[in-house]
Coordinates of C-alpha atoms and ligand atoms in Angstrom, one line a residue:
X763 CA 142.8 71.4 52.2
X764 CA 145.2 70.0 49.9
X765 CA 144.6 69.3 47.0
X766 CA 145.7 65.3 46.6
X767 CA 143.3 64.5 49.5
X768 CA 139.9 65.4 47.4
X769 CA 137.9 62.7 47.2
X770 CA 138.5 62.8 43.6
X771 CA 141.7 62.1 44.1
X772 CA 141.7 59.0 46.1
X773 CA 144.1 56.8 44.5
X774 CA 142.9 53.5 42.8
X775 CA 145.0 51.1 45.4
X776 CA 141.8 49.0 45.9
X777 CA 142.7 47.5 42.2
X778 CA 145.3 45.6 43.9
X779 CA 145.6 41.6 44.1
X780 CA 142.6 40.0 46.0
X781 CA 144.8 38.3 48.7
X782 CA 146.6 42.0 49.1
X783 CA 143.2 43.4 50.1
X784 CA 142.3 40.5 52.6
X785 CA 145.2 40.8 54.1
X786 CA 145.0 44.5 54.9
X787 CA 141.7 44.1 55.8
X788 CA 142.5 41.5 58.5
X789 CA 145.5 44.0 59.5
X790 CA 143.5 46.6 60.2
X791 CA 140.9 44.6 61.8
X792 CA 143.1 43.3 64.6
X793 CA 144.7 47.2 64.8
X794 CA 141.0 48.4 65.4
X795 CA 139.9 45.5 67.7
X796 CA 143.7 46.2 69.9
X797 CA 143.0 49.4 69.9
X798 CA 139.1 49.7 71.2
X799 CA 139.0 51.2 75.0
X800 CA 135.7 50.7 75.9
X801 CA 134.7 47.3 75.6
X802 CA 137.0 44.0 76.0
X803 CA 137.2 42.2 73.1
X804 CA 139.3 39.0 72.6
X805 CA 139.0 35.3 71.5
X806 CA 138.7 32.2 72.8
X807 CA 139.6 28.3 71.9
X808 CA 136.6 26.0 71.5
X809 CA 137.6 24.7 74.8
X810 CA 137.2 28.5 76.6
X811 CA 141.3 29.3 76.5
X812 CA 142.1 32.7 75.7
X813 CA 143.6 33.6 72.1
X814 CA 143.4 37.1 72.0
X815 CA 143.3 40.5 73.9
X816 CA 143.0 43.9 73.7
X817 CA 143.3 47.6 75.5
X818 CA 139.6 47.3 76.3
X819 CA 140.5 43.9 77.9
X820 CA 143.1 45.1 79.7
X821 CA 141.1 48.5 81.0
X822 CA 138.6 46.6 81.9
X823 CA 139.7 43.4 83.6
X824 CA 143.3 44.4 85.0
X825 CA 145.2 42.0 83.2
X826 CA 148.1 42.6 80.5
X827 CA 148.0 40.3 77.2
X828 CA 151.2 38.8 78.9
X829 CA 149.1 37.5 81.6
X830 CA 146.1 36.6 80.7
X831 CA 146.9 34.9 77.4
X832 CA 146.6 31.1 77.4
X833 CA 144.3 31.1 80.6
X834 CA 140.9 29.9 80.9
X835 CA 138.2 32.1 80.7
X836 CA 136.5 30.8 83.3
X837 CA 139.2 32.8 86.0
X838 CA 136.5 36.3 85.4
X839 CA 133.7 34.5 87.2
X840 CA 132.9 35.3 90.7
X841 CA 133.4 31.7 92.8
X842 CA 129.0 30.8 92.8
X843 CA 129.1 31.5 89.0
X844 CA 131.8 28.8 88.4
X845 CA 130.4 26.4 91.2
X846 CA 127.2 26.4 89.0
X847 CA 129.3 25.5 85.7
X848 CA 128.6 29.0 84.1
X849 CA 130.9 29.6 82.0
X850 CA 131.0 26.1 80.6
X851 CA 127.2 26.7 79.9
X852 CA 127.9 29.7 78.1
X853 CA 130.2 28.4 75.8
X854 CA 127.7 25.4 75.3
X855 CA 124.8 27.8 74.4
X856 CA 127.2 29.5 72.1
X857 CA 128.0 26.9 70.4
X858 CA 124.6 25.4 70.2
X859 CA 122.4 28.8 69.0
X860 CA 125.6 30.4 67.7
X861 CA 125.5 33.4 70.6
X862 CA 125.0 33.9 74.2
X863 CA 124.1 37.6 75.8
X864 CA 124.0 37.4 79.5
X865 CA 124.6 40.1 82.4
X866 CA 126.1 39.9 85.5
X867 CA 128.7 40.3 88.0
X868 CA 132.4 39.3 86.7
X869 CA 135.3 39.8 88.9
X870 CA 139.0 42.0 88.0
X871 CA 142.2 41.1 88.4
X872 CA 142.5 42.8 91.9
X873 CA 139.6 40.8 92.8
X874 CA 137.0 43.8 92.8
X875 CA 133.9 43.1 90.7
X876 CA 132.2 45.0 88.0
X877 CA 128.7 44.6 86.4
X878 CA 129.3 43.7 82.5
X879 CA 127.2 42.7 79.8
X880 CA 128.7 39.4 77.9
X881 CA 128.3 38.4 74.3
X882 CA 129.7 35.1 73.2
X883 CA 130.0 34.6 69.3
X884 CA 130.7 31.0 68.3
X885 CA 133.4 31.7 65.6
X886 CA 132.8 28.4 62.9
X887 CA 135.4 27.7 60.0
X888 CA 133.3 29.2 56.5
X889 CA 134.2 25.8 54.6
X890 CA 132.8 22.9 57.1
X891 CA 131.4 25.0 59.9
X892 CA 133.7 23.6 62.6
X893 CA 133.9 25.0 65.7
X894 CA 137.3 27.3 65.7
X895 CA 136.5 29.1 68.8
X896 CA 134.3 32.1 70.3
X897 CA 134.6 36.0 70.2
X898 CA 133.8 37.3 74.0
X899 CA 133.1 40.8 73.9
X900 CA 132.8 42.2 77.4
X901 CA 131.1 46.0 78.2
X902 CA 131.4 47.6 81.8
X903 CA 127.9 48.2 82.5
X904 CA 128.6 49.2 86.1
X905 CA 128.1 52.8 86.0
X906 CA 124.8 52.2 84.1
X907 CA 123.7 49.6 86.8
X908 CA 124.9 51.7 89.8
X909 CA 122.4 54.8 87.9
X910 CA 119.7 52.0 87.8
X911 CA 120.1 51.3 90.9
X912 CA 120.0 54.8 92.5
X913 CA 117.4 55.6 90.8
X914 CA 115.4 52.1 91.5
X915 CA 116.2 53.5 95.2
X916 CA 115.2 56.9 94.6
X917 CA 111.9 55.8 93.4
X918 CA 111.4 53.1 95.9
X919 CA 112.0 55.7 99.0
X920 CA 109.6 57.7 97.3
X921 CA 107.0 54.9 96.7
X922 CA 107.4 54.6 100.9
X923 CA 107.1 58.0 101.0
X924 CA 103.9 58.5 99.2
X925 CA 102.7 55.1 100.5
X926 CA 103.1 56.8 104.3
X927 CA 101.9 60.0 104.0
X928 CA 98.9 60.1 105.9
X929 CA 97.4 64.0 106.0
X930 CA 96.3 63.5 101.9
X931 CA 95.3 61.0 99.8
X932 CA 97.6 60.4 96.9
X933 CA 97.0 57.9 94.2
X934 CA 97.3 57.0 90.4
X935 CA 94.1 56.6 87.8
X936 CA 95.5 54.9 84.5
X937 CA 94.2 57.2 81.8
X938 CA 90.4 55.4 81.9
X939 CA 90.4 56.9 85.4
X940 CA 91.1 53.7 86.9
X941 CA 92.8 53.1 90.2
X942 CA 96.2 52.1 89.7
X943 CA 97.7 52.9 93.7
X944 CA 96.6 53.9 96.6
X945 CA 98.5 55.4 99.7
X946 CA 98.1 55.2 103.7
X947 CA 95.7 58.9 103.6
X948 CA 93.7 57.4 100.9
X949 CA 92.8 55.0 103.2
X950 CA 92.3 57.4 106.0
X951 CA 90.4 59.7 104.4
X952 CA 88.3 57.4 102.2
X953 CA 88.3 54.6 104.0
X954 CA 88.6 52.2 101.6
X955 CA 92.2 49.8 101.9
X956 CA 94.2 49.4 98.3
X957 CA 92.6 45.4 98.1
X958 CA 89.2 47.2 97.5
X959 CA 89.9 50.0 96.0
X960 CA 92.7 49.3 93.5
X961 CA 91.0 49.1 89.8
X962 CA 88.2 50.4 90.9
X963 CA 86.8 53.7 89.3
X964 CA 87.3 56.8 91.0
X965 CA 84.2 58.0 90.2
X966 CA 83.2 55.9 93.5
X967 CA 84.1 58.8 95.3
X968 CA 81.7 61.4 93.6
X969 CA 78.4 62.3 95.3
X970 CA 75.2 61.2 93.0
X971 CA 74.7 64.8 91.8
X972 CA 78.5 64.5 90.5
X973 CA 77.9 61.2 88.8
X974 CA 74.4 62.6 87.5
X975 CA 76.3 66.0 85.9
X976 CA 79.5 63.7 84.5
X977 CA 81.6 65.3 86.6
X978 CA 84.4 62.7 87.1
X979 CA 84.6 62.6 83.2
X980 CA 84.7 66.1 82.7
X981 CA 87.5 66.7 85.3
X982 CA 89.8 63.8 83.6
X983 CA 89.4 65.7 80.3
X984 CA 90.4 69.1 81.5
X985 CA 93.2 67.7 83.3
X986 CA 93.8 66.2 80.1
X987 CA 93.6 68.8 78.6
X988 CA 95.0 71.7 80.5
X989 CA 97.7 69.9 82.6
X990 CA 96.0 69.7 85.7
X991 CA 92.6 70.5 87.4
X992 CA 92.0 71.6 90.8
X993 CA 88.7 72.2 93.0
X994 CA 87.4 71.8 96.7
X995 CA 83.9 70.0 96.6
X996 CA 82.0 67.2 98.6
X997 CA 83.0 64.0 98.6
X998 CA 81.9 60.3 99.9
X999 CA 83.4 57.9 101.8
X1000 CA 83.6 54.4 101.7
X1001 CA 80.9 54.5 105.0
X1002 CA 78.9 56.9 103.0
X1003 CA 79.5 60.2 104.8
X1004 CA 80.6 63.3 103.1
X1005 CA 84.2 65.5 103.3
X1006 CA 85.0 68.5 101.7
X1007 CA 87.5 68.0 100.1
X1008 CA 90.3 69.8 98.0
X1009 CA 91.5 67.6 95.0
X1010 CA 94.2 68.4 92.5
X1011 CA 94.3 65.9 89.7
X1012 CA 97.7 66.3 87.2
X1013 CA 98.0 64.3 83.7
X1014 CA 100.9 62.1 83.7
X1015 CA 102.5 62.3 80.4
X1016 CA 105.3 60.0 78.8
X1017 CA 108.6 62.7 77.5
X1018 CA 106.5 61.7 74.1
X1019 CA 103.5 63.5 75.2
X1020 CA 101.6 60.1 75.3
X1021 CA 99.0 59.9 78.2
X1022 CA 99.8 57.7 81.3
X1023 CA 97.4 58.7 83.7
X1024 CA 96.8 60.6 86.3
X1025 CA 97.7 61.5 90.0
X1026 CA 95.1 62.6 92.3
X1027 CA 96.0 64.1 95.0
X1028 CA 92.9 65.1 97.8
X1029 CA 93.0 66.9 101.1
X1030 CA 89.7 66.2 103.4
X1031 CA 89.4 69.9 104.5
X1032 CA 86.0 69.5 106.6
X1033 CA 87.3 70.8 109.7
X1034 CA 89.0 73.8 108.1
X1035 CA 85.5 74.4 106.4
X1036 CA 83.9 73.9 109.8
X1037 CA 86.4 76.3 111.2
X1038 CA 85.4 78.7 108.5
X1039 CA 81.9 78.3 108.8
X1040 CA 82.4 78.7 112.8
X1041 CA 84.0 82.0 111.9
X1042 CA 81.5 83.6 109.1
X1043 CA 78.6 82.8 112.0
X1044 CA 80.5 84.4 114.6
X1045 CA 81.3 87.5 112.6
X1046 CA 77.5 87.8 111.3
X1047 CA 76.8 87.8 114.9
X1048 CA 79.3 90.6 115.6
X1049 CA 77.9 92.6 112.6
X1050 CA 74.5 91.7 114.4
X1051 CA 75.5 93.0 117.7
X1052 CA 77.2 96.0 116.3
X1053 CA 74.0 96.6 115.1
X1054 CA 72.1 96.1 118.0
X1055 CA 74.3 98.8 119.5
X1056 CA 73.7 101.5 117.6
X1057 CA 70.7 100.6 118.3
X1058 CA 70.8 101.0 121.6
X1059 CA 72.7 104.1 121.8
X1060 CA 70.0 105.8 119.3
X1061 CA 67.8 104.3 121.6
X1062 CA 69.3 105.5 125.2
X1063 CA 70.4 109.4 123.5
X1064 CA 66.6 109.6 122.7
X1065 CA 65.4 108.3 126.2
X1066 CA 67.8 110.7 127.9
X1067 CA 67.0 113.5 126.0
X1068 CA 63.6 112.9 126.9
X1069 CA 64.1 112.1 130.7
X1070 CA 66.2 115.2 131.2
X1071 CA 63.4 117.7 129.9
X1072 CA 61.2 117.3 132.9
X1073 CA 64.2 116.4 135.1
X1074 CA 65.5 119.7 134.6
X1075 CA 61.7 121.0 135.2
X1076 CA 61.5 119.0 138.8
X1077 CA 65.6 121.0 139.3
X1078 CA 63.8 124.3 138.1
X1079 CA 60.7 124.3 140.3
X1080 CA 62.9 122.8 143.3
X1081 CA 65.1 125.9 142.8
X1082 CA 61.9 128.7 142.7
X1083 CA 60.4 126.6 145.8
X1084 CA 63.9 126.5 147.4
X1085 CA 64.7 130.4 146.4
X1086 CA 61.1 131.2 148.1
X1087 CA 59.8 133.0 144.9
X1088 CA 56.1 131.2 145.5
X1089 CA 56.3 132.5 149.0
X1090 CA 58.1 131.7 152.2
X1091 CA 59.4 127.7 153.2
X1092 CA 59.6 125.9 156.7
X1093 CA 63.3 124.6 157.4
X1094 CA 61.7 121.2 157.3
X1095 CA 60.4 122.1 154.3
X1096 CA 63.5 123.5 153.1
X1097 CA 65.4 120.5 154.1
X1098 CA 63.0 118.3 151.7
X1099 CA 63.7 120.4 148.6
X1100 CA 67.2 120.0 149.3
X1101 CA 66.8 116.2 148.8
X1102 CA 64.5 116.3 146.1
X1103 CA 67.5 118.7 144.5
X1104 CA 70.1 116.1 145.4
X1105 CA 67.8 113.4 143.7
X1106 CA 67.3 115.0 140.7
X1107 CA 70.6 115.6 140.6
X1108 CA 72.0 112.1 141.0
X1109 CA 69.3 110.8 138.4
X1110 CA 70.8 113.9 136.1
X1111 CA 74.3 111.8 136.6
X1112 CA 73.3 108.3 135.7
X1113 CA 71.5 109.3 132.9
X1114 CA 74.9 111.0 131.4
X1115 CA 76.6 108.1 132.2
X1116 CA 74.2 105.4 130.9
X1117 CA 74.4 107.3 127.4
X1118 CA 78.1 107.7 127.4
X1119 CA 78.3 104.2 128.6
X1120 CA 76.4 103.3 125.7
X1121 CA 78.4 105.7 123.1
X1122 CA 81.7 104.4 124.0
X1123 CA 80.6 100.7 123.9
X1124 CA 78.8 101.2 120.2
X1125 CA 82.5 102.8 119.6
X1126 CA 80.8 105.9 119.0
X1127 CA 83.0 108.1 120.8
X1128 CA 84.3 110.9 118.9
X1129 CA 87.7 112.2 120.2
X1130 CA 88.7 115.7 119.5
X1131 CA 92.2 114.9 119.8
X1132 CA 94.9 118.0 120.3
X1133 CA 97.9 118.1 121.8
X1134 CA 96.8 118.8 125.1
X1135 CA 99.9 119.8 128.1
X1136 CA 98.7 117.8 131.6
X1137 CA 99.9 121.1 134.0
X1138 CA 96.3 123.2 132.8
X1139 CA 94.2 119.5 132.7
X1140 CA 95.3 119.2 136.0
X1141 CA 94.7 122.7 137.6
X1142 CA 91.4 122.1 136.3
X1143 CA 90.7 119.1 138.1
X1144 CA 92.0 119.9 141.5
X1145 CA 89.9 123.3 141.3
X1146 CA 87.1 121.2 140.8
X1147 CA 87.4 118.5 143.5
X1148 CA 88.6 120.8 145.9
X1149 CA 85.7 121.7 147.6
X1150 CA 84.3 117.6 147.6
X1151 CA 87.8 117.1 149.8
X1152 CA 87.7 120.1 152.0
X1153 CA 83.7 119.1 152.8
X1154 CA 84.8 115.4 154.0
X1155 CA 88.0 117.1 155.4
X1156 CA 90.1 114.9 153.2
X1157 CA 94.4 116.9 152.7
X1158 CA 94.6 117.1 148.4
X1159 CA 97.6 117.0 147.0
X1160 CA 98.7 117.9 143.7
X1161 CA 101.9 116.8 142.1
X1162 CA 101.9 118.7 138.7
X1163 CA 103.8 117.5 135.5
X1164 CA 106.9 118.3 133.9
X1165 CA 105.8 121.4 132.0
X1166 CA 107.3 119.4 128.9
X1167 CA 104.9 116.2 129.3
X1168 CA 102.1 117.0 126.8
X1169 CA 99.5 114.4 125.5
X1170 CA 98.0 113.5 122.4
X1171 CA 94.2 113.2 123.7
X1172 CA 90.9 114.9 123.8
X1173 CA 91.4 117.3 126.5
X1174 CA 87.9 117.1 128.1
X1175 CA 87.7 113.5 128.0
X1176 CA 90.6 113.3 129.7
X1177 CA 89.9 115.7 132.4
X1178 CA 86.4 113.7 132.8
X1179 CA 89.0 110.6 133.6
X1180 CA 91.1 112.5 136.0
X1181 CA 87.7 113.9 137.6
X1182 CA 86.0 110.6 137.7
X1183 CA 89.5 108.9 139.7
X1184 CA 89.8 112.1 142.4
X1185 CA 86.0 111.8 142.9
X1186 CA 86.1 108.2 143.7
X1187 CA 89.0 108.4 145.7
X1188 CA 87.6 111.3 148.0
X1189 CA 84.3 109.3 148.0
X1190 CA 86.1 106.0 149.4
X1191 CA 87.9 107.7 151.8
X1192 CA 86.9 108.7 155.4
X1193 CA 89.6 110.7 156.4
X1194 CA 92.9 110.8 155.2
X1195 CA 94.8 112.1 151.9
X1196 CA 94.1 111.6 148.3
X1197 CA 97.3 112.4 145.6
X1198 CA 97.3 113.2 141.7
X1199 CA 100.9 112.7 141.2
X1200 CA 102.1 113.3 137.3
X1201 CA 104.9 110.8 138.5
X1202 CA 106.2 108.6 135.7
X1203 CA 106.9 108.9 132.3
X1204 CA 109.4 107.1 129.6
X1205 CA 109.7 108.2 125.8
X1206 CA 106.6 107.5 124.5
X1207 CA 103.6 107.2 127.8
X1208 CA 102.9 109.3 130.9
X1209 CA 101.7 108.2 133.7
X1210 CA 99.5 110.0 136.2
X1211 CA 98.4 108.1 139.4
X1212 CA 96.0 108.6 141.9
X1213 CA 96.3 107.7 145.3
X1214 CA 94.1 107.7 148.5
X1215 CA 94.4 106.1 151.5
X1216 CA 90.5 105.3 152.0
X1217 CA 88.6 102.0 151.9
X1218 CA 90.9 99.8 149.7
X1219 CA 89.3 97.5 147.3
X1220 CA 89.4 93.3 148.0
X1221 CA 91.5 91.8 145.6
X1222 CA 88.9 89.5 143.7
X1223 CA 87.1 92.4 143.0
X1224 CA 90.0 94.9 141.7
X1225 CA 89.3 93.8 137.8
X1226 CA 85.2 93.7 138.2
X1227 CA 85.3 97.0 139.2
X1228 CA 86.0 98.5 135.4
X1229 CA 82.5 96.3 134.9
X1230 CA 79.7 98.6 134.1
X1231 CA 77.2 98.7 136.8
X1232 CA 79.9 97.3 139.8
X1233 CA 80.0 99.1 143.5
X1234 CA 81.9 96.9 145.4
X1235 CA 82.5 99.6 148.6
X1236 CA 79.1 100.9 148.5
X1237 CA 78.2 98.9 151.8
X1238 CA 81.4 100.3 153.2
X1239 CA 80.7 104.0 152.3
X1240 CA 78.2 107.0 153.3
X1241 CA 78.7 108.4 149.9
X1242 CA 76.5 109.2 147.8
X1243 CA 75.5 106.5 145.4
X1244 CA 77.0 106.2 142.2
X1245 CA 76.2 104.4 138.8
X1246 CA 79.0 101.6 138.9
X1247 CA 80.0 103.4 135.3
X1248 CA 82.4 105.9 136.3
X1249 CA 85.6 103.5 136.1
X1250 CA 83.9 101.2 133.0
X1251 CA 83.5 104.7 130.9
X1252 CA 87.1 106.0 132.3
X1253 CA 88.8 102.6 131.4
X1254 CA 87.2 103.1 127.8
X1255 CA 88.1 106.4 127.4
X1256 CA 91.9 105.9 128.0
X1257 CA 92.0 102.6 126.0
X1258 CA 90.1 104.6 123.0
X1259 CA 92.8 107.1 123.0
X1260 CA 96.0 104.8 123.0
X1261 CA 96.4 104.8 127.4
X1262 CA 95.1 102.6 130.1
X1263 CA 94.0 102.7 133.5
X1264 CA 95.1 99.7 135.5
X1265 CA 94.0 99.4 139.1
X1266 CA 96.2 98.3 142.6
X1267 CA 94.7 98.4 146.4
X1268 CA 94.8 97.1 149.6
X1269 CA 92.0 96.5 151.7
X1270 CA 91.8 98.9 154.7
X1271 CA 95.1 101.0 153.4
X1272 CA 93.9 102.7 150.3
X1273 CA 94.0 102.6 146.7
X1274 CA 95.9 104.3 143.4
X1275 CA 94.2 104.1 139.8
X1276 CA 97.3 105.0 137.2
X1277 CA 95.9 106.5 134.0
X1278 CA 98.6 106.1 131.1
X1279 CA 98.4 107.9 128.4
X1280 CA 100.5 108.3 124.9
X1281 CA 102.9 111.2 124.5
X1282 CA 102.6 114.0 121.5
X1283 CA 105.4 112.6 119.9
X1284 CA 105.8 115.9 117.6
X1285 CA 106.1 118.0 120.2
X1286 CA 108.1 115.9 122.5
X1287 CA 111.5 117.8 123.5
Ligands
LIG2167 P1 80.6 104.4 141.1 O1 81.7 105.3 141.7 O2 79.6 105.2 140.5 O3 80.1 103.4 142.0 P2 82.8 103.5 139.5 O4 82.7 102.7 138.2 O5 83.5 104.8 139.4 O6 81.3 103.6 139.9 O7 83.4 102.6 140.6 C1 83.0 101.3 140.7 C2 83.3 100.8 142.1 O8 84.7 100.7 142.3 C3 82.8 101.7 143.2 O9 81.5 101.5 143.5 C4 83.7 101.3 144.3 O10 83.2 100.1 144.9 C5 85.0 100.9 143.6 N1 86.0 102.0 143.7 C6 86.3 102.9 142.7 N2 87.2 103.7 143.1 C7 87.6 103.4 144.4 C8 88.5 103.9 145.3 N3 89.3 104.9 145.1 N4 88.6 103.3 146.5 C9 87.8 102.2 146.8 N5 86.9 101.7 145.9 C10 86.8 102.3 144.8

C-alpha cells in the first residue's frame, strides 16, 4: 500500500472555506443519489412535478431524465389509483405529517406494473419551513411480493391439504396444549367438528386413567423436551367410545428455539389392532391344534401297537388252525379260516394307515431322503402288483424311466406311493389294462403317471377323493374294502417331499393319477 494513502496521511483539505465544503458535499450528494441502481430516487415540486431523476429511476420505471423531467408524478399510478385522487392524497399527507410510506402497484413506462414501496419526504426551506417540494424514493418490491406470494400459496395448498386429509387427524396445540386447528380426520376420527373443538384442551381425548396418571402433561413435556413423542394407546371419542390409536406429537419451535406448539398427528389403528388380535387367536389356536396332534399321533402309535399284538395272535393261530398243526380241518372249515385270515389282515392295513395318516398330518414324517434312480423303484412295484393284476386278469404295463431320471426322495415312501396308485387302479378296474408310464419330465420334476381303464371317478368327487376316509367307487367295486387313506397319505407324501399327485378321470373310461416328483439336481446329467 502506498505510503501517502495511510490514514495518517490524509491530507488536511477539510480546513478549507465553509462554503467550499457545502458545496462539495451537495456535489457529491447529487453524484451518489444519480448514481444509486436500486431504488428510484428523485424530487418533486410542491405541486407533484418532477425535479429530479436518477439511474434507479430510470431502471426502475423505464423512463430517461429527458422524458420524464417536468411531468407529473401522478403518470406512475395505475388508472383506479388516480380515479381515487391518490397521489394527490399522498402529497397532502406528506405535507401534513412531514412523510407518507405506502405499498402498492405502480405502473412502467411500457405500461407493465411492478409492486414498490413509496416514501414521500416533504422537503421544507430550514429558514421559514415553506414547502419547497418532496423527495419520492421508490423500491421494486416485486420480487419480494411475488416470494410472499408463493409462499402465501404454498402454505395455503398445504393448509387444504392438511385440512382434507381424512385417514389421520392432524392438528395444532399452542404450547399450553390448546387446540389451535383441527383437520377433516380429526373430525372423523374424534368426532368432534373444529367449532367444538378448537381451544379446547387436548386432554379431552385421554381416557380417565390418562388424566388420573398426568399423562397429557407428561407427553407435552417430553415432546418438549426431546423433539417429539410417539406412542399407540386408547383413546375417546367425542360419543365416548374408545380407538387405539397411534399419536406422534412434534414441538414446533420458532428458528430462535422459542416454543410455538405442537402438532399432533393420530392414526385410529383399531381395526389393524383387531386384525392383530384376530391373528394372535388364530395362531394360539394353531399352536393348540398342533398340539392336539401330537397328541393324537402319540395317542393312535400306542393304540396300534397295542391292537396289533393280539391281531397278529388271531393271524398266528389262524395260520396253525389253517396249517392243520392242532389236527385235521373240514374245507368248510378251511374256507372260514381263510376269511378270518383276510379279516385280520385288512384290520392289520387300516391300522397302518390310520397311524401314518396321523404321522404325516402331525408333520411327523421323517424322510430319509437319497438320491433314489426311478428304473429299481419301479421294478419293485410292478414285481409286487403283478400277481394282484394277473388274479383279476388285468394286462400290466410298465413304461420304465430314462436311466438318467433320478429323484431326490425317500425311496420307500416313494415306492409306498407308486404301490398305493397300481393297487387302486387294479382294484377299480374289472377288466382291462392298467400303465406306469415314467412319461414326462422337464429340468427340474418327473412325472410318472398311472393309468387304468377301470371304473372312472365322477368329476365332483375327483378332489374329495385325496380326503381321508373317502371311497367314492366302493358301491361300484367287488374289491376288497379299503380305508379311504391310501390317496390322502400318498398325496402327503409327494407334497412332503417337493412333488404332487394330481388326479384326472372319466367316468366309465378309466383314470390316471400323475405323481410329480423333484429331480436330484446334483446328479442331473
Ligand atoms: P381306498 O382305496 O382305501 O378306498 P384311497 O384313498 O386309496 O382309499 O382311495 C379313495 C377312493 O378314491 C377310493 O375308495 C375310490 O373310490 C377312489 N379311487 C382311487 N383310485 C381310483 C381309481 N384308479 N379308479 C377309480 N376310483 C379310484
Amino acid at each position: 500500500m502506498p505510503e501517502n494513502r495511510t490514514f495518517d496521511n490524509i491530507p488536511a483539505t477539510r480546513q478549507q472555506s465553509a462554503g467550499g465544503i457545502a458545496h462539495e458535499t451537495g456535489e457529491l450528494h447529487r453524484l451518489l443519489v444519480d448514481s444509486i441502481d436500486d431504488y428510484a430516487i428523485f424530487a418533486l415540486d410542491p405541486d407533484g412535478y418532477i425535479l429530479s431523476w436518477n439511474a434507479g429511476a430510470q431502471r426502475l420505471k423505464g423512463y430517461t431524465a429527458r422524458e420524464i423531467i417536468g411531468q407529473h408524478f401522478s403518470i406512475f399510478y395505475p388508472p383506479e389509483k388516480i380515479a381515487q385522487s391518490f397521489p394527490a392524497f399522498e402529497l397532502r399527507e406528506a405535507a401534513r405529517v412531514g412523510r407518507f410510506e405506502d405499498e402498492g402497484w405502480r405502473v412502467r413506462k411500457d405500461g407493465s406494473r411492478f409492486w414498490a414501496n413509496v416514501v414521500i419526504t416533504a422537503l421544507r426551506d430550514p429558514s421559514d419551513r415553506h414547502l419547497v417540494g418532496f423527495a419520492k424514493v421508490t423500491r421494486d418490491l416485486t420480487d419480494r411480493r411475488q416470494a410472499e406470494e408463493t409462499l402465501r400459496q404454498s402454505e395455503e395448498r398445504f393448509r387444504l391439504l392438511v385440512q382434507g386429509v381424512k385417514d389421520y387427524a392432524i392438528f395444532m396445540l399452542d404450547p399450553t396444549g390448546h387446540i389451535t386447528t383441527w383437520n377433516a380426520g380429526a373430525e372423523r376420527i374424534k368426532g368432534y367438528t373444529s367449532d367444538e373443538i378448537i381451544g379446547k384442551h387436548f386432554s379431552i381425548f385421554y381416557t380417565p386413567e390418562d388424566l388420573e396418571s398426568g399423562k397429557p402433561a407428561r407427553e407435552l413435556k417430553v415432546a418438549g423436551s426431546t423433539g417429539v413423542y410417539e406412542e399407540e394407546g386408547w383413546r375417546v371419542r367425542k360419543d365416548g367410545s374408545r380407538f387405539w390409536a397411534n399419536v406422534v406429537i412434534t414441538a414446533l419451535r420458532k428458528p430462535d428455539g422459542s416454543l410455538v406448539g405442537f402438532a399432533k398427528v393420530t392414526r385410529d389403528l383399531t381395526d389393524r389392532r383387531a386384525a392383530q388380535q384376530r391373528a394372535i387367536e388364530a395362531a394360539k389356536k394353531a399352536a393348540v391344534s398342533d398340539e392336539s396332534n401330537r397328541t393324537k399321533s402319540e395317542f393312535l402309535a400306542a393304540m396300534s401297537h397295542e391292537l396289533r399284538t393280539p391281531l397278529n395272535a388271531i393271524g398266528g393261530y389262524t395260520d396253525l388252525l389253517t396249517m392243520g398243526v392242532r389236527g385235521s380241518v373240514t374245507q368248510e372249515q378251511l374256507d372260514d379260516l381263510q376269511r378270518i385270515k383276510r379279516s385280520q389282515q385288512h384290520l392289520l392295513g387300516i391300522i397302518n394307515d390310520i397311524l401314518n395318516y396321523s404321522r404325516a398330518e402331525a408333520g411327523q414324517t421323517i424322510y430319509d431322503y437319497a438320491t433314489v434312480p426311478l428304473t429299481g423303484v419301479i421294478e419293485n412295484v410292478a414285481h409286487m402288483i403283478e400277481p394282484q393284476a394277473a388274479a383279476k386278469n388285468i394286462f400290466l404295463t410298465i413304461q420304465a424311466c430314462p436311466p438318467n431320471i433320478v429323484v431326490w426322495a425317500d425311496k420307500s415312501k416313494v415306492e409306498q406311493i407308486l404301490l398305493n396308485l397300481l393297487s387302486n387302479a387294479v382294484k377299480f378296474t374289472n377288466e382291462g389294462s392298467v400303465t406306469l408310464a415314467c412319461d414326462w419330465h422337464d429340468e427340474q420334476r418327473v412325472g410318472i403317471t398311472v393309468h387304468d381303464t377301470g371304473l372312472g371317478i365322477p368329476a365332483d368327487q375327483l378332489e374329495r377323493i385325496f380326503e381321508p376316509f373317502v371311497q367314492v367307487a366302493r358301491s361300484l367295486t367287488r374289491a376288497q374294502e379299503g380305508t379311504g387313506l391310501g390317496l390322502a397319505i400318498s398325496r402327503d407324501l409327494a407334497r412332503g417331499m417337493g412333488g404332487d399327485i394330481v388326479a384326472t378321470s372319466e367316468i366309465g373310461k378309466g383314470s390316471q393319477f400323475r405323481l410329480t416328483l423333484p429331480r436330484d439336481q446334483n446328479t442331473r446329467v
